[in-house]
Structure formats: C-alpha cells, structure tokens
Rosetta silent file (secondary structure, phi, psi, omega in degrees, C-alpha in Angstrom):
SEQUENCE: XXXXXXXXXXXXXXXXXXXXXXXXXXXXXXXXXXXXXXXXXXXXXXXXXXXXXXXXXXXXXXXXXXXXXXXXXXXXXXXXXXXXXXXXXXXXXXXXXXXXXXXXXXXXXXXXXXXXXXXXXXXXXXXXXXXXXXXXXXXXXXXXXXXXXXXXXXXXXXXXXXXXXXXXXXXXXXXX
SCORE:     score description
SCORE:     0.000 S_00000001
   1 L     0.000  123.755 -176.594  -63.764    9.341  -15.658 S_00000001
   2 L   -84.390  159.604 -169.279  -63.016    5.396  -16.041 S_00000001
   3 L   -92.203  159.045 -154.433  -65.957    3.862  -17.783 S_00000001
   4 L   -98.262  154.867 -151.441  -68.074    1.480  -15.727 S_00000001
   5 L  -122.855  155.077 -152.034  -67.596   -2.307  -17.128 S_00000001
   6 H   -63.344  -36.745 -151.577  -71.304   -4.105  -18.471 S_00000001
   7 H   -83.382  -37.116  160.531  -71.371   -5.981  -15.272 S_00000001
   8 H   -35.996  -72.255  159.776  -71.066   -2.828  -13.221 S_00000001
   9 H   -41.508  -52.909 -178.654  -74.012   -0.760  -15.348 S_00000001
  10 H  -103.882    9.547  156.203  -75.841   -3.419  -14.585 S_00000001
  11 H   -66.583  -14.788  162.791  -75.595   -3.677  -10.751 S_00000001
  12 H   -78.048  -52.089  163.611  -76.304   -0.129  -11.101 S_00000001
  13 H   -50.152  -88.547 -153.805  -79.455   -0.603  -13.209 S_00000001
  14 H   -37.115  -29.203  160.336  -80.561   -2.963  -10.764 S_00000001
  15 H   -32.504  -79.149  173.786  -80.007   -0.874   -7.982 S_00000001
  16 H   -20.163  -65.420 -161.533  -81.831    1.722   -9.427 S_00000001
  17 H   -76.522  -35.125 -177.613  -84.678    0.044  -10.553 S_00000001
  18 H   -61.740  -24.584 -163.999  -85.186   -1.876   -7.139 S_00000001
  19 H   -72.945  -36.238 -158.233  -85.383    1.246   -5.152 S_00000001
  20 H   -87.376  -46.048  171.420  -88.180    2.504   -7.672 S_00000001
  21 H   -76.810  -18.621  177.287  -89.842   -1.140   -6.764 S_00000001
  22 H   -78.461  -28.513  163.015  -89.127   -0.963   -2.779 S_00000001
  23 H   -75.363  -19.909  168.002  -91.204    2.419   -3.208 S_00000001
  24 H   -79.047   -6.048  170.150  -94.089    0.915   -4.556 S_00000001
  25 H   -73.321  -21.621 -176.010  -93.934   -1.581   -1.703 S_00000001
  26 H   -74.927  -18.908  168.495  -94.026    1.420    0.651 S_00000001
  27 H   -86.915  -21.571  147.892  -97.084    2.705   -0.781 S_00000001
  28 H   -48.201  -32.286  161.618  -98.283   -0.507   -0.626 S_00000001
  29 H   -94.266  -10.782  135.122  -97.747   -0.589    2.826 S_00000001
  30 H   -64.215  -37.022  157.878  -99.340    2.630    3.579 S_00000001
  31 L   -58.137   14.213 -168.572 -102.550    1.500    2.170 S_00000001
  32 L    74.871    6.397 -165.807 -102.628   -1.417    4.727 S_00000001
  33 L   -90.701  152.505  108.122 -101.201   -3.890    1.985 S_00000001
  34 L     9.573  102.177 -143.190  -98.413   -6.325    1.969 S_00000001
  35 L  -130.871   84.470 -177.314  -95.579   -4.294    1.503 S_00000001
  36 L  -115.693  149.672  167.031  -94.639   -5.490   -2.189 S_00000001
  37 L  -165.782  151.660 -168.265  -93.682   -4.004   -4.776 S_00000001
  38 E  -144.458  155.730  140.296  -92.669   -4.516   -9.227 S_00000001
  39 E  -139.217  148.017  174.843  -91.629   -2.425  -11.732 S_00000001
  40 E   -80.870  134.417  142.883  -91.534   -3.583  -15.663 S_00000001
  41 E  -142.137  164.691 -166.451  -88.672   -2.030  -17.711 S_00000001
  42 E   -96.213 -158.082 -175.318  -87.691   -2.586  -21.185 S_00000001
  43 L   -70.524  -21.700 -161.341  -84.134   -3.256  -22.730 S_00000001
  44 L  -109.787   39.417  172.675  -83.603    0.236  -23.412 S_00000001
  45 L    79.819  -11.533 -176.047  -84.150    1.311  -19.724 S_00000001
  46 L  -126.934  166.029 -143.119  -87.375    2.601  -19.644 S_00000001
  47 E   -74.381  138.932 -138.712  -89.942    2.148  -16.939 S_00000001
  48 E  -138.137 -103.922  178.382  -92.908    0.482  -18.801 S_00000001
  49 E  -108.260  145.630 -158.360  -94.859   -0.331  -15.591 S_00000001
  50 E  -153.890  169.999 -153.514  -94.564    0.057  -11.975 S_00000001
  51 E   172.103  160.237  164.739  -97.317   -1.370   -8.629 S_00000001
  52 L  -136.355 -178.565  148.976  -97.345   -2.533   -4.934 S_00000001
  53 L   -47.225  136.719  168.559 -100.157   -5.101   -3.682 S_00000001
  54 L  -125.742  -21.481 -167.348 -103.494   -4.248   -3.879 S_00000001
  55 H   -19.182  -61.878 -170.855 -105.049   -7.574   -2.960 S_00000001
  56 H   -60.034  -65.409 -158.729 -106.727   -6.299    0.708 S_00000001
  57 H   -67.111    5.980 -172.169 -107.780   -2.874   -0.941 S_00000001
  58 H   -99.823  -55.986 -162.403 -109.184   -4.488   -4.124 S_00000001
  59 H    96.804   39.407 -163.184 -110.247   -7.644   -1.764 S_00000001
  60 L  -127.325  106.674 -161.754 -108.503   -9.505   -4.901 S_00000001
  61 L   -73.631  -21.921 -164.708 -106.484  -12.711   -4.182 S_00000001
  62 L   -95.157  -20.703  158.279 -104.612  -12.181   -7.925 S_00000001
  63 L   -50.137   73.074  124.585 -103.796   -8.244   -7.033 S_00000001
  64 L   -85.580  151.135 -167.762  -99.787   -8.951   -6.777 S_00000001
  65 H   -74.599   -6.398 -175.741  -97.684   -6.477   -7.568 S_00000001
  66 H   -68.124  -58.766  178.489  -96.275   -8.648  -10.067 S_00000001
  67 H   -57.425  -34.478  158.421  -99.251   -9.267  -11.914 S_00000001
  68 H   -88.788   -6.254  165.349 -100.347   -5.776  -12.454 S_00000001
  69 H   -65.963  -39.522 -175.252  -97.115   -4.790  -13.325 S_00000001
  70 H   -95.461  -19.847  156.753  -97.459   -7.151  -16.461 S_00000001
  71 H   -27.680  -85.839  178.680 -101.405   -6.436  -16.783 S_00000001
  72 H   -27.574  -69.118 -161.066  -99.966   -2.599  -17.010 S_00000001
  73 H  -102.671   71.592  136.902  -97.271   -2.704  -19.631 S_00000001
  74 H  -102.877  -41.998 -152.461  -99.481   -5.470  -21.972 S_00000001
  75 H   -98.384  -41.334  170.169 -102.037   -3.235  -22.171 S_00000001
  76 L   -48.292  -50.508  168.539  -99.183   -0.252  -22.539 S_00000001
  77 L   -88.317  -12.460 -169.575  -97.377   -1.993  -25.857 S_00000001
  78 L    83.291   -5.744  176.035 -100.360   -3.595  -26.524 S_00000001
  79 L  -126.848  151.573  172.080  -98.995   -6.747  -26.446 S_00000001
  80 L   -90.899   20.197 -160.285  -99.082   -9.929  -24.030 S_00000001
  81 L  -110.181   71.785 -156.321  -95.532  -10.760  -25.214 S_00000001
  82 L   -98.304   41.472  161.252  -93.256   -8.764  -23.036 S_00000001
  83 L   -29.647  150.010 -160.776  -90.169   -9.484  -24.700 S_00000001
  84 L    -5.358   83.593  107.681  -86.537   -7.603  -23.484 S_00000001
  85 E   -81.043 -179.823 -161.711  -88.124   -6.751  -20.898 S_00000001
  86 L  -164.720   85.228  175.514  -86.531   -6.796  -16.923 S_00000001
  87 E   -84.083  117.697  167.745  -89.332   -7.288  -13.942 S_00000001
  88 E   -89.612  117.748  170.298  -87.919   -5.900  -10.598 S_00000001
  89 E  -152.807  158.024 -153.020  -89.744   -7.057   -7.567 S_00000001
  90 E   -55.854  -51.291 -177.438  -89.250   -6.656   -3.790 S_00000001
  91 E  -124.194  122.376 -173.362  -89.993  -11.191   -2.875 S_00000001
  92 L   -44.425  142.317 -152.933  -89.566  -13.508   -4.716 S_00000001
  93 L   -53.832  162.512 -179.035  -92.169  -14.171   -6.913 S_00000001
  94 L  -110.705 -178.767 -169.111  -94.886  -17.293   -5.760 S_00000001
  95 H   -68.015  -20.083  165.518  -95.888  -19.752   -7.866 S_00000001
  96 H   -45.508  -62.821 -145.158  -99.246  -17.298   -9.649 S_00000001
  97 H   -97.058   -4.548  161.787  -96.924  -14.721  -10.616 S_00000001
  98 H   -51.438  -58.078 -161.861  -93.789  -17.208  -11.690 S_00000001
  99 H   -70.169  -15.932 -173.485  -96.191  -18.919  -13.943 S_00000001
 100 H   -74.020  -67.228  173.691  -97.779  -15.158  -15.426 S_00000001
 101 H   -43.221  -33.198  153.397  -94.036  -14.364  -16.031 S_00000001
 102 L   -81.297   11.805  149.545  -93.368  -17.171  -17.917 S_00000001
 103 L   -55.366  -51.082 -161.623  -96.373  -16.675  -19.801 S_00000001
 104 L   -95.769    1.485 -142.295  -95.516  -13.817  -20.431 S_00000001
 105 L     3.013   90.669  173.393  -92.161  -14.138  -21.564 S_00000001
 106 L  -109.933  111.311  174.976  -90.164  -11.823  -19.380 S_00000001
 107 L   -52.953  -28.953 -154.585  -86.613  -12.644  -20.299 S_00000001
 108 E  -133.980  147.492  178.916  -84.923  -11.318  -16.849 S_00000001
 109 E  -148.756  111.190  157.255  -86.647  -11.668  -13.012 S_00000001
 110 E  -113.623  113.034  167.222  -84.741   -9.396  -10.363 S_00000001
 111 E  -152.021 -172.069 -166.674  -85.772   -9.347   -7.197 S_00000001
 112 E  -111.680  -18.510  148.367  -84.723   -9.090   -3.770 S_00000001
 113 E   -86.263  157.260  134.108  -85.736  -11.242   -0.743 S_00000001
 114 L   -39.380  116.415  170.007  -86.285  -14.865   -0.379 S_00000001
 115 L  -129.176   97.137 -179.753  -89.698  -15.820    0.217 S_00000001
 116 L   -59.784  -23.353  137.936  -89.026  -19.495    2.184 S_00000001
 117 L   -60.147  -64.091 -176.208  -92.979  -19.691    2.237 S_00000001
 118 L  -139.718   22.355  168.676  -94.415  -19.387   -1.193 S_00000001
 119 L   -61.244  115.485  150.438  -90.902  -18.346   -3.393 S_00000001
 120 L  -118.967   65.862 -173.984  -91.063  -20.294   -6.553 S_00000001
 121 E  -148.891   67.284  179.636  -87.932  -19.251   -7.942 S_00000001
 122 L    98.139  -34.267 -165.776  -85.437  -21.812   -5.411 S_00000001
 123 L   -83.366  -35.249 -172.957  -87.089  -21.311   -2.171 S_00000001
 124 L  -130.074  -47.626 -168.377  -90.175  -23.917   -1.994 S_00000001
 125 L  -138.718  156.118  178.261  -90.114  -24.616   -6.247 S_00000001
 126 E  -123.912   92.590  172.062  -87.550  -23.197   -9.192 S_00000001
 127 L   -56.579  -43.431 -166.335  -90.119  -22.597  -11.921 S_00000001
 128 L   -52.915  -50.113 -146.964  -87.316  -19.844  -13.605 S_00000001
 129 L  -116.337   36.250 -169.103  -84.778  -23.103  -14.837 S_00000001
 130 L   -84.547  134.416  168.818  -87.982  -26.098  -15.110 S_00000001
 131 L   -35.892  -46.292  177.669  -86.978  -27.808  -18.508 S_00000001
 132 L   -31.863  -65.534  160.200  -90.273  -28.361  -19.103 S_00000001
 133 L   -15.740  123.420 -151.534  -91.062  -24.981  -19.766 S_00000001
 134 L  -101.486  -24.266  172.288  -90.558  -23.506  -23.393 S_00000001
 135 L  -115.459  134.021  174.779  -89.278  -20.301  -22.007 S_00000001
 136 L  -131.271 -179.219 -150.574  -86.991  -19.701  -19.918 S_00000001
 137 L  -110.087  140.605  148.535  -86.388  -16.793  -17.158 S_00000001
 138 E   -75.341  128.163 -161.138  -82.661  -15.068  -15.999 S_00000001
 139 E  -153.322  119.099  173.942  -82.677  -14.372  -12.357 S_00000001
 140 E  -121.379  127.881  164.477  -80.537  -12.220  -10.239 S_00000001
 141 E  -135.873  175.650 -114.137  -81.064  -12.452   -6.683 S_00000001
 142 L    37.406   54.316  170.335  -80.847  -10.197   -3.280 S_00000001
 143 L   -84.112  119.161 -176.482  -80.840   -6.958   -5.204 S_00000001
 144 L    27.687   64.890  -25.704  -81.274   -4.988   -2.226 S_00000001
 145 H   150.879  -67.714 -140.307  -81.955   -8.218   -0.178 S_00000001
 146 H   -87.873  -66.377  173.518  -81.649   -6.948    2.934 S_00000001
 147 H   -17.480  -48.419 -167.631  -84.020   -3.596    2.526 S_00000001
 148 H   -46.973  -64.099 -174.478  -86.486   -5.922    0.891 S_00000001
 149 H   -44.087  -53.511 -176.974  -86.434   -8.307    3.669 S_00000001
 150 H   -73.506  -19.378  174.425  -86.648   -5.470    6.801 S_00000001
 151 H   -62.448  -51.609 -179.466  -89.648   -3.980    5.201 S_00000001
 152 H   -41.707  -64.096  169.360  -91.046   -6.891    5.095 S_00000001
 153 H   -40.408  -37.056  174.392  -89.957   -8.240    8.726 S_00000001
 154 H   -79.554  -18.349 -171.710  -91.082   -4.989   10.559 S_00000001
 155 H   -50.570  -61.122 -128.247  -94.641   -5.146    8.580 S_00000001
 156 H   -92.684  -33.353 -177.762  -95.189   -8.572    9.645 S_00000001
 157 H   -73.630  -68.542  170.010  -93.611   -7.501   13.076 S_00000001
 158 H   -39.860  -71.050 -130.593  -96.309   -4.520   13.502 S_00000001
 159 H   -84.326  -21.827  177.776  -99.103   -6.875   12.412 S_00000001
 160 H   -98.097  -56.976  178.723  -98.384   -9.367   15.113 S_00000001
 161 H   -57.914  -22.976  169.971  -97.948   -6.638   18.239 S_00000001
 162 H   -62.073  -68.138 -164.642 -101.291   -5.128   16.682 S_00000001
 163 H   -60.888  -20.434 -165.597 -103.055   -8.246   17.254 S_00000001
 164 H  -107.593    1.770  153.228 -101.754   -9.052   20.266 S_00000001
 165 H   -89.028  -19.874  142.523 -102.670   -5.780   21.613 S_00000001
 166 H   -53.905  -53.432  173.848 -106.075   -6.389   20.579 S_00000001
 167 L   -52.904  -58.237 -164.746 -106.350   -9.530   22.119 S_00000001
 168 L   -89.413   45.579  143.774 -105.523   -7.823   25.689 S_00000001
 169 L   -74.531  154.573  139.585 -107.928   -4.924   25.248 S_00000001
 170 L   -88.943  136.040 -102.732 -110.881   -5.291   27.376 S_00000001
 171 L  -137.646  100.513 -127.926 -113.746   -5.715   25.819 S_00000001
 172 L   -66.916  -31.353  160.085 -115.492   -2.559   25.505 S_00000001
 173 L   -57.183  176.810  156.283 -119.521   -3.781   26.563 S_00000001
 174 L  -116.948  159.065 -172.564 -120.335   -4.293   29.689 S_00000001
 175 L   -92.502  156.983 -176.275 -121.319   -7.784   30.968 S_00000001
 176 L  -113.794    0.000    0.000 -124.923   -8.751   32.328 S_00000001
C-alpha cells in the first residue's frame, strides 16, 4: 500500500469531515431551516461538535450552525479558546460567525460554497487575512463546493415555486 502524502490525508480529512457537515445541513433542512451545516474537530481528528441552522425553529437570528458548533465544543473543553481546532461548514461563513471564529481562535476555516451575499471570508469582506486582527484564520475553500452549493440552490429553488404556488391559489373564503 503506498502511503498517502500530508497533503493527500488532508484532502481526505476534509472530505470526510464535510460530508459529516453537509449532513447536518440536511437535517437542517428537514426541519424547515436553511440548509447549513458545521462540525468542530480538534487536531487529533476528533469530532468535538457538530449542528445545522436552527434560527426559524429557535426563532433566533444568532442560531448559525457555526455558532453553536463553537457554543458546543466551549462548553465541551470547557474553554472559549478553541485552539488546534478545524471548523467545517457547508457557506461560507457571514460576517457574525467570521467574527465568533476569530474570537474564538479557530486556527483552520473549511468550508464549501461561496456565499456572494453575506460571505465574509473573500466574497463581500475577507475577515480570515484582516491585519488588524490579532489572530489569524487558514482557509481552504470549495471542499465539496459543488454539493454545498446544489443543496443550497434546490432549497432556495423549492422556497420560491412554494410561494409562487401560493400566490396562485385561490383564496379559500368566499367573497360578499
């Protein structure tokens, strides 16, 4: 068996680990959510914390999956310092859960779509490489890209033929 080279293992971790975050967007999307999803893991591989969106079923604008993913394994080590650590999450992170992450110092942010809308990691702002900052984040991105993306796109896709199937109901009184 030839041995897999670092950069290999860890296109393989990443792999791994995304698939384990595109399922919590799917359960997130079976609850009616945003179809999101994080998992925390530490240096030595193991899954710390893991979440979809909750926002609608909490009614909680800060219920990203990001944020309870670090909420989770703070309260899990006991610490708010989530050193080698590795957050996997489905879209790129917005500017809330950018700034929690650096907060939080989580060395490495993988995740896999573009969000062209609220992404502050290149897409609208790049929080991960602002000087300012005292910490700063490693970021690999499209890790399963394209999965990420079509969950998203048919959600978003459903949510628009719903409404617009709604609109042309008829409207279920009768008029006086």
């Amino acid at each position: 068996m030839v041995p897999l080279d670092i950069a290999e293992e860890k296109e393989q971790r990443d792999f791994y680990f995304m698939d384990i975050a595109l399922e919590q967007a799917k359960k997130a999307q079976a609850l009616g959510e945003v179809p999101i999803g994080a998992v925390l893991v530490s240096g030595d591989g193991r899954l710390l914390a893991a979440a979809g969106n909750r926002r609608e079923t909490w009614q909680d604008p800060t219920a990203h999956a990001e944020l309870m993913v670090l909420r989770q394994a703070a309260q899990r080590l006991e610490s708010w310092r989530l050193l080698d650590t590795t957050l996997y999450v489905t879209l790129e992170p917005c500017v809330m859960c950018m700034g929690a992450i650096i907060l939080a110092r989580v060395p490495t942010l993988v995740f896999g779509a573009h969000d062209p809308r609220a992404g502050a990691v290149g897409s609208i702002y790049d929080l991960s490489t602002d000087a300012r900052f005292n910490h700063k984040v490693e970021v690999r991105a499209g890790i399963r890209g394209a999965a990420c993306g079509t969950l998203l796109s048919d959600f978003f896709a459903s949510v628009r033929q719903r409404r617009r199937k709604q609109r042309q109901l008829p409207s279920a009184l009768p008029r006086k």
